[in-house]
Short mmCIF file of N, CA and C in Angstrom, two decimals:
data_model
loop_
_atom_site.label_atom_id
_atom_site.label_comp_id
_atom_site.label_asym_id
_atom_site.label_seq_id
_atom_site.Cartn_x
_atom_site.Cartn_y
_atom_site.Cartn_z
N MET Z 1 146.29 47.11 173.26
CA MET Z 1 145.17 48.71 173.59
C MET Z 1 146.77 49.33 173.74
N ASN Z 2 146.77 51.03 173.39
CA ASN Z 2 147.12 51.63 173.48
C ASN Z 2 147.32 52.61 174.94
N LYS Z 3 147.75 52.21 175.87
CA LYS Z 3 147.66 52.81 177.48
C LYS Z 3 147.51 53.79 177.37
N ASP Z 4 147.77 54.68 176.20
CA ASP Z 4 147.67 56.16 176.28
C ASP Z 4 146.19 56.97 176.13
N ASN Z 5 145.72 56.22 175.07
CA ASN Z 5 144.75 57.04 174.76
C ASN Z 5 143.52 55.54 174.63
N GLY Z 6 143.25 54.20 175.05
CA GLY Z 6 142.40 53.19 174.96
C GLY Z 6 141.96 52.16 173.15
N PHE Z 7 142.63 52.65 172.77
CA PHE Z 7 142.66 53.06 171.25
C PHE Z 7 143.47 51.28 170.74
N PRO Z 8 143.21 49.99 170.03
CA PRO Z 8 143.22 49.25 169.55
C PRO Z 8 143.87 49.54 168.40
N TYR Z 9 146.09 49.62 169.27
CA TYR Z 9 146.88 49.83 168.14
C TYR Z 9 147.75 49.58 169.09
N ASP Z 10 148.27 48.87 168.24
CA ASP Z 10 150.29 47.78 169.41
C ASP Z 10 151.35 49.03 168.85
N GLY Z 11 151.00 49.74 167.55
CA GLY Z 11 152.32 51.27 167.88
C GLY Z 11 153.67 50.47 167.27
N ALA Z 12 153.56 49.28 166.41
CA ALA Z 12 153.64 48.80 165.52
C ALA Z 12 153.76 48.89 163.86
N ASP Z 13 154.37 48.48 162.63
CA ASP Z 13 154.26 49.33 161.23
C ASP Z 13 153.58 48.17 161.41
N GLY Z 14 151.85 48.31 159.76
CA GLY Z 14 152.16 46.31 159.35
C GLY Z 14 150.98 46.40 159.17
N ASP Z 15 150.30 45.63 159.14
CA ASP Z 15 149.29 44.96 159.18
C ASP Z 15 148.46 45.38 160.03
N GLY Z 16 149.03 46.04 161.09
CA GLY Z 16 148.25 46.12 162.35
C GLY Z 16 147.23 47.57 162.39
N ASP Z 17 148.72 48.20 161.37
CA ASP Z 17 148.20 49.90 161.39
C ASP Z 17 146.94 50.32 160.94
N GLU Z 18 147.24 48.67 159.54
CA GLU Z 18 145.81 49.03 158.56
C GLU Z 18 143.61 48.77 159.96
N SER Z 19 144.56 47.63 160.01
CA SER Z 19 142.72 47.00 160.99
C SER Z 19 143.10 48.50 162.30
N ALA Z 20 144.14 48.67 162.40
CA ALA Z 20 143.48 49.53 163.64
C ALA Z 20 143.21 51.13 163.10
N ASP Z 21 143.29 51.10 161.41
CA ASP Z 21 143.14 52.27 161.65
C ASP Z 21 140.87 52.42 160.96
N ALA Z 22 140.93 50.91 160.36
CA ALA Z 22 139.22 51.27 159.97
C ALA Z 22 138.60 50.72 161.31
N LEU Z 23 139.39 50.01 161.97
CA LEU Z 23 137.99 49.94 163.45
C LEU Z 23 138.63 51.21 163.96
N LEU Z 24 139.11 51.60 164.52
CA LEU Z 24 139.18 54.28 164.45
C LEU Z 24 138.11 54.07 163.35
N GLU Z 25 138.32 54.17 162.52
CA GLU Z 25 137.33 55.12 161.13
C GLU Z 25 136.34 54.53 161.49
N GLU Z 26 135.10 53.10 161.72
CA GLU Z 26 134.50 52.24 161.95
C GLU Z 26 134.20 53.30 163.01
N GLU Z 27 134.43 53.11 163.63
CA GLU Z 27 134.11 53.74 165.70
C GLU Z 27 133.54 55.34 164.93
N LEU Z 28 134.74 56.11 164.33
CA LEU Z 28 134.03 57.64 164.03
C LEU Z 28 133.37 57.86 163.33
N ARG Z 29 132.46 56.90 162.70
CA ARG Z 29 131.36 56.50 160.90
C ARG Z 29 130.34 56.59 162.36
N GLN Z 30 130.13 55.84 163.04
CA GLN Z 30 129.43 55.10 164.33
C GLN Z 30 128.76 56.30 165.42
N ALA Z 31 129.53 57.58 166.58
CA ALA Z 31 129.44 57.97 166.85
C ALA Z 31 128.72 58.94 165.85
N ALA Z 32 129.35 59.68 164.52
CA ALA Z 32 128.82 60.69 163.89
C ALA Z 32 127.71 60.42 163.65
N ALA Z 33 127.50 59.24 162.99
CA ALA Z 33 125.66 58.68 162.81
C ALA Z 33 124.50 58.91 164.52
N VAL Z 34 125.59 58.71 165.12
CA VAL Z 34 124.76 59.34 166.17
C VAL Z 34 124.71 60.24 166.52
N LEU Z 35 125.59 60.88 167.20
CA LEU Z 35 125.94 62.33 167.13
C LEU Z 35 125.66 62.69 166.23
N ASP Z 36 125.34 63.34 165.35
CA ASP Z 36 125.46 64.59 164.53
C ASP Z 36 125.29 63.69 162.59
N PRO Z 37 124.32 63.49 162.85
CA PRO Z 37 123.30 62.19 161.24
C PRO Z 37 123.59 63.40 160.74
N VAL Z 38 123.28 63.02 159.64
CA VAL Z 38 122.86 63.47 158.54
C VAL Z 38 121.82 63.93 157.87
N PRO Z 39 120.97 65.21 157.29
CA PRO Z 39 119.02 65.10 157.15
C PRO Z 39 118.99 64.20 155.82
N ASP Z 40 117.87 63.59 155.99
CA ASP Z 40 118.17 63.13 155.43
C ASP Z 40 117.56 63.83 153.34
N PHE Z 41 116.62 65.26 154.01
CA PHE Z 41 116.57 66.17 152.63
C PHE Z 41 118.61 65.44 152.15
N LEU Z 42 118.83 66.08 152.89
CA LEU Z 42 120.56 66.69 152.26
C LEU Z 42 120.90 65.19 151.84
N ARG Z 43 120.58 63.81 152.83
CA ARG Z 43 121.50 62.73 151.83
C ARG Z 43 120.79 62.47 150.86
N GLN Z 44 118.85 62.67 150.48
CA GLN Z 44 118.88 62.41 149.20
C GLN Z 44 119.54 63.72 147.80
N LEU Z 45 119.71 64.63 148.74
CA LEU Z 45 119.97 65.85 147.24
C LEU Z 45 121.45 65.53 147.20
N ALA Z 46 122.05 64.68 148.31
CA ALA Z 46 123.63 64.25 147.31
C ALA Z 46 123.61 63.54 146.29
N LEU Z 47 122.55 62.64 147.40
CA LEU Z 47 122.28 61.49 145.41
C LEU Z 47 121.83 61.97 144.29
N GLU Z 48 121.53 63.16 144.45
CA GLU Z 48 120.93 62.71 143.38
C GLU Z 48 121.32 64.55 142.25
N ALA Z 49 122.75 64.40 143.42
CA ALA Z 49 124.01 66.03 142.41
C ALA Z 49 124.31 64.46 142.18
N TYR Z 50 124.80 64.14 142.25
CA TYR Z 50 126.02 62.51 142.24
C TYR Z 50 125.57 61.97 140.82
N ALA Z 51 124.57 62.13 140.85
CA ALA Z 51 123.90 61.42 140.40
C ALA Z 51 123.24 62.28 138.78
N LEU Z 52 123.74 62.77 138.66
CA LEU Z 52 123.32 64.16 137.58
C LEU Z 52 125.22 64.79 137.10
N HIS Z 53 125.84 64.11 137.63
CA HIS Z 53 127.19 63.87 137.36
C HIS Z 53 126.85 63.44 135.82
N ASP Z 54 127.24 63.90 134.85
CA ASP Z 54 127.51 63.39 133.27
C ASP Z 54 129.29 63.48 132.44
N LEU Z 55 130.34 62.76 132.55
CA LEU Z 55 131.34 62.19 132.55
C LEU Z 55 131.45 63.66 130.94
N ASP Z 56 129.99 63.25 130.34
CA ASP Z 56 129.87 63.90 128.53
C ASP Z 56 130.19 65.15 128.03
N ALA Z 57 128.86 65.53 129.76
CA ALA Z 57 128.68 66.70 129.06
C ALA Z 57 129.02 67.51 129.33
N ARG Z 58 128.49 69.11 127.83
CA ARG Z 58 129.57 70.14 128.90
C ARG Z 58 128.51 70.79 128.92
N ILE Z 59 128.93 71.81 128.86
CA ILE Z 59 129.15 72.58 130.35
C ILE Z 59 128.69 74.65 129.16
N ALA Z 60 127.35 74.41 129.45
CA ALA Z 60 126.48 75.85 128.49
C ALA Z 60 127.26 77.44 129.69
N GLU Z 61 127.65 78.21 128.95
CA GLU Z 61 128.34 78.97 129.65
C GLU Z 61 127.49 80.57 130.45
N LEU Z 62 127.24 81.28 131.26
CA LEU Z 62 126.03 81.96 130.58
C LEU Z 62 127.61 83.20 130.58
N THR Z 63 126.11 83.37 129.41
CA THR Z 63 126.78 84.64 128.87
C THR Z 63 125.96 86.20 129.80
N PHE Z 64 124.78 85.48 129.28
CA PHE Z 64 124.17 87.30 130.21
C PHE Z 64 123.45 87.14 130.88
N ASP Z 65 123.31 87.32 131.71
CA ASP Z 65 121.95 87.83 133.29
C ASP Z 65 121.48 89.15 132.95
N SER Z 66 120.45 89.73 132.98
CA SER Z 66 119.78 89.84 133.27
C SER Z 66 119.73 91.23 134.89
N LEU Z 67 119.94 90.06 135.20
CA LEU Z 67 119.99 90.99 136.89
C LEU Z 67 121.12 91.64 136.88
N VAL Z 68 122.51 91.05 135.75
CA VAL Z 68 123.39 91.80 136.32
C VAL Z 68 123.68 92.58 135.06
N ASP Z 69 122.83 92.65 133.32
CA ASP Z 69 124.29 93.46 132.05
C ASP Z 69 122.85 94.03 131.62
N ALA Z 70 121.88 93.63 132.05
CA ALA Z 70 121.12 94.88 131.42
C ALA Z 70 120.33 95.98 132.06
N LEU Z 71 120.15 96.68 131.64
CA LEU Z 71 119.90 98.60 131.93
C LEU Z 71 118.59 98.19 132.66
N PRO Z 72 118.19 99.22 133.62
CA PRO Z 72 117.00 99.23 134.36
C PRO Z 72 116.08 99.59 133.18
N VAL Z 73 114.12 99.77 133.70
CA VAL Z 73 113.90 100.53 132.79
C VAL Z 73 113.05 100.61 133.91
N ARG Z 74 112.22 102.25 134.03
CA ARG Z 74 112.31 102.88 134.94
C ARG Z 74 111.21 102.84 135.09
N GLY Z 75 109.78 102.87 135.76
CA GLY Z 75 108.97 102.31 136.02
C GLY Z 75 108.27 100.72 135.55
N VAL Z 76 109.16 99.24 135.40
CA VAL Z 76 108.98 98.23 135.75
C VAL Z 76 109.14 97.32 136.53
N THR Z 77 109.03 97.51 137.63
CA THR Z 77 108.65 96.78 139.14
C THR Z 77 109.54 95.15 139.13
N ASP Z 78 108.78 93.83 138.52
CA ASP Z 78 108.52 93.31 138.33
C ASP Z 78 109.32 92.94 136.97
N ALA Z 79 109.76 92.17 136.38
CA ALA Z 79 110.36 92.04 134.70
C ALA Z 79 111.01 90.67 134.97
N PRO Z 80 110.27 90.01 133.98
CA PRO Z 80 110.91 89.41 134.06
C PRO Z 80 113.27 88.03 134.27
N ARG Z 81 113.85 87.04 134.27
CA ARG Z 81 114.91 86.82 134.34
C ARG Z 81 114.65 86.97 132.34
N MET Z 82 116.12 87.48 132.31
CA MET Z 82 116.16 86.44 131.41
C MET Z 82 117.75 86.07 131.19
N LEU Z 83 118.56 85.31 131.03
CA LEU Z 83 118.56 84.39 130.43
C LEU Z 83 119.81 83.87 129.03
N THR Z 84 121.05 83.83 128.72
CA THR Z 84 121.06 83.29 127.76
C THR Z 84 123.17 82.63 127.91
N PHE Z 85 122.64 81.36 127.40
CA PHE Z 85 123.41 80.93 127.69
C PHE Z 85 124.02 79.73 125.91
N ARG Z 86 125.86 79.40 126.96
CA ARG Z 86 126.16 79.74 125.71
C ARG Z 86 127.53 77.71 125.30
N ALA Z 87 127.01 77.11 124.38
CA ALA Z 87 128.13 76.31 124.46
C ALA Z 87 128.21 75.56 122.95
N GLY Z 88 129.47 76.82 121.90
CA GLY Z 88 130.14 76.22 121.09
C GLY Z 88 128.49 76.72 120.45
N ALA Z 89 128.21 76.30 119.34
CA ALA Z 89 126.69 77.55 118.44
C ALA Z 89 125.97 76.98 119.25
N LEU Z 90 125.72 76.15 120.30
CA LEU Z 90 124.56 76.36 120.61
C LEU Z 90 124.01 76.72 121.09
N THR Z 91 122.51 77.98 121.09
CA THR Z 91 122.14 79.04 122.24
C THR Z 91 120.96 78.97 122.90
N VAL Z 92 121.00 78.81 124.47
CA VAL Z 92 119.58 78.34 124.56
C VAL Z 92 119.70 79.99 125.36
N ASP Z 93 118.87 80.58 124.87
CA ASP Z 93 117.32 81.68 125.48
C ASP Z 93 116.40 81.84 126.92
N VAL Z 94 116.76 82.16 128.42
CA VAL Z 94 116.20 81.15 128.55
C VAL Z 94 114.70 82.36 129.26
N GLU Z 95 114.38 82.76 129.35
CA GLU Z 95 113.28 83.99 130.42
C GLU Z 95 112.31 82.91 131.45
N VAL Z 96 112.73 83.61 132.81
CA VAL Z 96 112.24 83.05 134.22
C VAL Z 96 111.08 83.96 135.18
N THR Z 97 110.40 83.27 135.05
CA THR Z 97 109.12 84.31 135.38
C THR Z 97 108.21 83.75 136.36
N GLY Z 98 107.89 83.87 137.37
CA GLY Z 98 106.61 83.95 138.29
C GLY Z 98 106.35 82.09 137.98
N GLU Z 99 105.43 82.18 136.94
CA GLU Z 99 105.39 81.16 135.92
C GLU Z 99 105.63 80.00 135.30
N GLY Z 100 107.33 80.38 134.87
CA GLY Z 100 107.74 79.41 134.84
C GLY Z 100 108.86 80.15 133.64
N LEU Z 101 108.89 78.98 132.89
CA LEU Z 101 109.85 79.14 132.09
C LEU Z 101 109.90 79.41 130.93
N ILE Z 102 110.06 80.38 130.22
CA ILE Z 102 110.16 80.18 128.50
C ILE Z 102 111.27 80.08 127.81
N GLY Z 103 111.44 78.89 126.68
CA GLY Z 103 113.06 80.09 126.05
C GLY Z 103 112.22 79.32 124.27
N GLN Z 104 113.96 79.07 124.57
CA GLN Z 104 114.53 78.60 122.68
C GLN Z 104 115.91 78.08 122.21
N VAL Z 105 115.81 77.47 121.81
CA VAL Z 105 117.10 76.30 121.80
C VAL Z 105 117.36 77.36 120.24
N LEU Z 106 118.90 78.01 119.84
CA LEU Z 106 119.61 77.84 118.71
C LEU Z 106 120.68 77.15 118.65
N PRO Z 107 120.84 76.88 117.12
CA PRO Z 107 119.57 77.19 116.33
C PRO Z 107 119.24 75.97 116.08
N PRO Z 108 117.70 76.19 115.82
CA PRO Z 108 116.68 75.00 116.45
C PRO Z 108 116.09 73.42 115.72
N GLY Z 109 116.05 72.70 116.73
CA GLY Z 109 116.27 71.70 115.93
C GLY Z 109 115.88 70.66 117.18
N SER Z 110 115.60 68.72 116.95
CA SER Z 110 115.36 68.03 118.05
C SER Z 110 116.59 68.14 119.32
N ALA Z 111 115.82 68.38 120.38
CA ALA Z 111 116.73 68.00 121.63
C ALA Z 111 115.26 67.88 123.03
N ARG Z 112 115.86 67.40 124.03
CA ARG Z 112 115.03 66.71 124.92
C ARG Z 112 115.87 68.11 125.95
N ILE Z 113 115.25 68.82 126.71
CA ILE Z 113 114.98 69.15 127.59
C ILE Z 113 115.15 68.80 129.25
N GLU Z 114 116.09 69.06 130.42
CA GLU Z 114 115.24 68.60 130.98
C GLU Z 114 116.03 69.42 132.67
N VAL Z 115 114.79 70.24 133.41
CA VAL Z 115 115.19 71.44 134.10
C VAL Z 115 115.41 70.40 135.20
N LEU Z 116 116.53 70.76 135.75
CA LEU Z 116 116.96 70.17 137.10
C LEU Z 116 117.08 71.10 138.15
N GLY Z 117 116.95 71.10 139.53
CA GLY Z 117 116.65 71.63 140.61
C GLY Z 117 116.52 71.00 142.01
N GLY Z 118 117.34 71.56 142.84
CA GLY Z 118 116.86 70.93 144.55
C GLY Z 118 116.86 68.59 145.00
N PRO Z 119 115.88 69.35 145.65
CA PRO Z 119 115.86 67.83 145.49
C PRO Z 119 114.74 66.80 144.85
N GLY Z 120 114.25 67.06 144.45
CA GLY Z 120 113.28 66.93 144.23
C GLY Z 120 113.40 66.30 141.98
N ALA Z 121 112.83 65.42 141.48
CA ALA Z 121 113.51 64.49 140.15
C ALA Z 121 113.97 65.98 139.32
N ALA Z 122 114.71 65.59 138.37
CA ALA Z 122 114.87 66.42 136.39
C ALA Z 122 113.22 66.29 136.52
N ARG Z 123 112.07 67.43 135.98
CA ARG Z 123 111.71 67.69 135.21
C ARG Z 123 111.42 67.79 133.65
N PRO Z 124 110.89 67.03 132.93
CA PRO Z 124 111.22 66.65 131.52
C PRO Z 124 110.60 67.99 131.00
N VAL Z 125 110.81 68.85 129.91
CA VAL Z 125 109.86 70.07 129.05
C VAL Z 125 109.86 69.07 127.78
N ALA Z 126 108.98 69.55 127.58
CA ALA Z 126 109.30 69.70 125.72
C ALA Z 126 109.97 70.43 124.47
N VAL Z 127 110.44 70.30 123.67
CA VAL Z 127 111.23 71.22 122.75
C VAL Z 127 109.69 70.72 121.31
N ASP Z 128 109.76 72.54 120.42
CA ASP Z 128 108.41 71.97 119.64
C ASP Z 128 110.48 71.85 118.09
N SER Z 129 109.98 72.17 117.47
CA SER Z 129 110.66 71.84 116.24
C SER Z 129 110.97 73.05 115.12
N LEU Z 130 110.38 74.63 116.74
CA LEU Z 130 111.53 75.67 116.28
C LEU Z 130 112.42 75.81 117.98
N GLY Z 131 112.27 75.26 118.55
CA GLY Z 131 113.43 74.76 119.60
C GLY Z 131 113.15 75.80 120.71
N ARG Z 132 111.19 75.86 120.39
CA ARG Z 132 111.02 76.88 121.87
C ARG Z 132 110.63 75.47 123.01
N PHE Z 133 110.33 76.29 124.57
CA PHE Z 133 110.25 74.82 124.50
C PHE Z 133 109.58 76.11 125.80
N LEU Z 134 108.64 75.46 127.12
CA LEU Z 134 107.68 75.46 128.24
C LEU Z 134 108.21 75.15 128.94
N SER Z 135 107.94 75.15 130.75
CA SER Z 135 108.02 74.70 131.53
C SER Z 135 107.07 75.39 132.59
N ASP Z 136 105.77 75.13 132.99
CA ASP Z 136 104.30 75.92 133.64
C ASP Z 136 105.37 75.42 135.28
N ASP Z 137 105.79 75.53 135.65
CA ASP Z 137 106.26 75.15 137.43
C ASP Z 137 108.11 75.78 137.70
N PRO Z 138 107.51 77.40 138.50
CA PRO Z 138 108.71 77.72 138.28
C PRO Z 138 109.41 77.17 139.54
N PRO Z 139 111.14 77.77 139.13
CA PRO Z 139 112.63 77.51 139.67
C PRO Z 139 112.22 77.46 141.50
N SER Z 140 111.88 77.05 141.97
CA SER Z 140 112.19 77.51 143.55
C SER Z 140 113.60 77.62 144.31
N GLY Z 141 114.59 77.71 143.63
CA GLY Z 141 115.42 77.64 144.12
C GLY Z 141 116.51 77.22 143.15
N PRO Z 142 117.58 76.95 143.41
CA PRO Z 142 118.80 76.61 142.46
C PRO Z 142 118.31 76.10 141.22
N PHE Z 143 118.68 75.51 139.67
CA PHE Z 143 118.43 75.47 138.81
C PHE Z 143 118.89 75.90 138.33
N ALA Z 144 119.16 74.06 137.04
CA ALA Z 144 120.69 74.15 135.55
C ALA Z 144 118.61 73.34 134.15
N LEU Z 145 119.37 73.27 133.76
CA LEU Z 145 119.21 72.72 131.84
C LEU Z 145 120.00 71.90 132.01
N ARG Z 146 119.42 70.62 131.59
CA ARG Z 146 120.01 69.37 130.79
C ARG Z 146 119.56 69.64 129.70
N LEU Z 147 121.18 69.50 127.96
CA LEU Z 147 119.54 69.22 126.89
C LEU Z 147 120.61 68.61 126.74
N ARG Z 148 120.00 67.20 125.75
CA ARG Z 148 119.77 65.89 125.06
C ARG Z 148 119.60 66.58 123.01
N THR Z 149 120.60 66.60 122.72
CA THR Z 149 120.64 67.34 121.33
C THR Z 149 121.38 64.96 121.10
N GLY Z 150 121.17 65.27 118.93
CA GLY Z 150 121.44 64.37 118.78
C GLY Z 150 122.53 63.21 119.51
N THR Z 151 123.79 63.55 119.81
CA THR Z 151 124.97 62.71 120.30
C THR Z 151 125.63 63.89 121.29
N GLU Z 152 125.62 64.61 121.72
CA GLU Z 152 125.63 65.27 122.83
C GLU Z 152 125.17 66.01 124.18
N VAL Z 153 125.73 65.32 125.49
CA VAL Z 153 124.50 66.61 126.41
C VAL Z 153 125.57 67.95 126.78
N ILE Z 154 124.77 68.79 126.86
CA ILE Z 154 124.95 70.01 127.56
C ILE Z 154 123.77 70.38 128.49
N VAL Z 155 124.98 70.98 130.13
CA VAL Z 155 124.26 71.48 130.63
C VAL Z 155 125.18 72.45 131.09
N THR Z 156 123.33 73.72 131.06
CA THR Z 156 123.43 74.96 132.06
C THR Z 156 124.22 75.28 133.10
N GLU Z 157 125.30 76.53 133.61
CA GLU Z 157 125.70 76.45 135.20
C GLU Z 157 124.42 76.01 135.98
N TRP Z 158 124.36 76.79 136.98
CA TRP Z 158 123.39 76.83 138.44
C TRP Z 158 123.08 77.76 138.46
N LEU Z 159 122.61 78.01 138.59
CA LEU Z 159 121.84 79.93 139.52
C LEU Z 159 120.70 79.56 139.94
N ARG Z 160 120.61 80.69 140.47
CA ARG Z 160 119.08 80.54 142.22
C ARG Z 160 117.91 81.64 141.02
N ALA Z 161 116.91 80.73 141.00
CA ALA Z 161 115.41 81.04 140.35
C ALA Z 161 115.16 82.86 140.65
#
């Protein structure tokens, strides 16, 4: 034990340092778990965020957001939010309303879409032969879309509804 601070460290270089560091790290982990525990919902959110990590996914860039890019229309107070994402030749147009999401993938083709958001599981959304999709569940916080086309995975940027 080091007489200055009471930790089991003898000051010598070598393997003793590594074991002392490991012991100190474990003691700090235990103290943090007792004094400042991570909330369960935050732990679950972190696990799900990591699960979304897909090394092969391309990011679809937000190219239009009606909150930023559209001109205001006089007398319209509750206009839906319009979003356009692009990844190469693929375009995804999305309308966000209080009732859910309506969108279209262009060029049309077979695709699977999942609405990602918060601590909940990804919600699959059906895509028809014209590339249109509809989700009756409006996003209630940050959300993104994951598109799976024949050979690639594309994920949109995360946005707040």
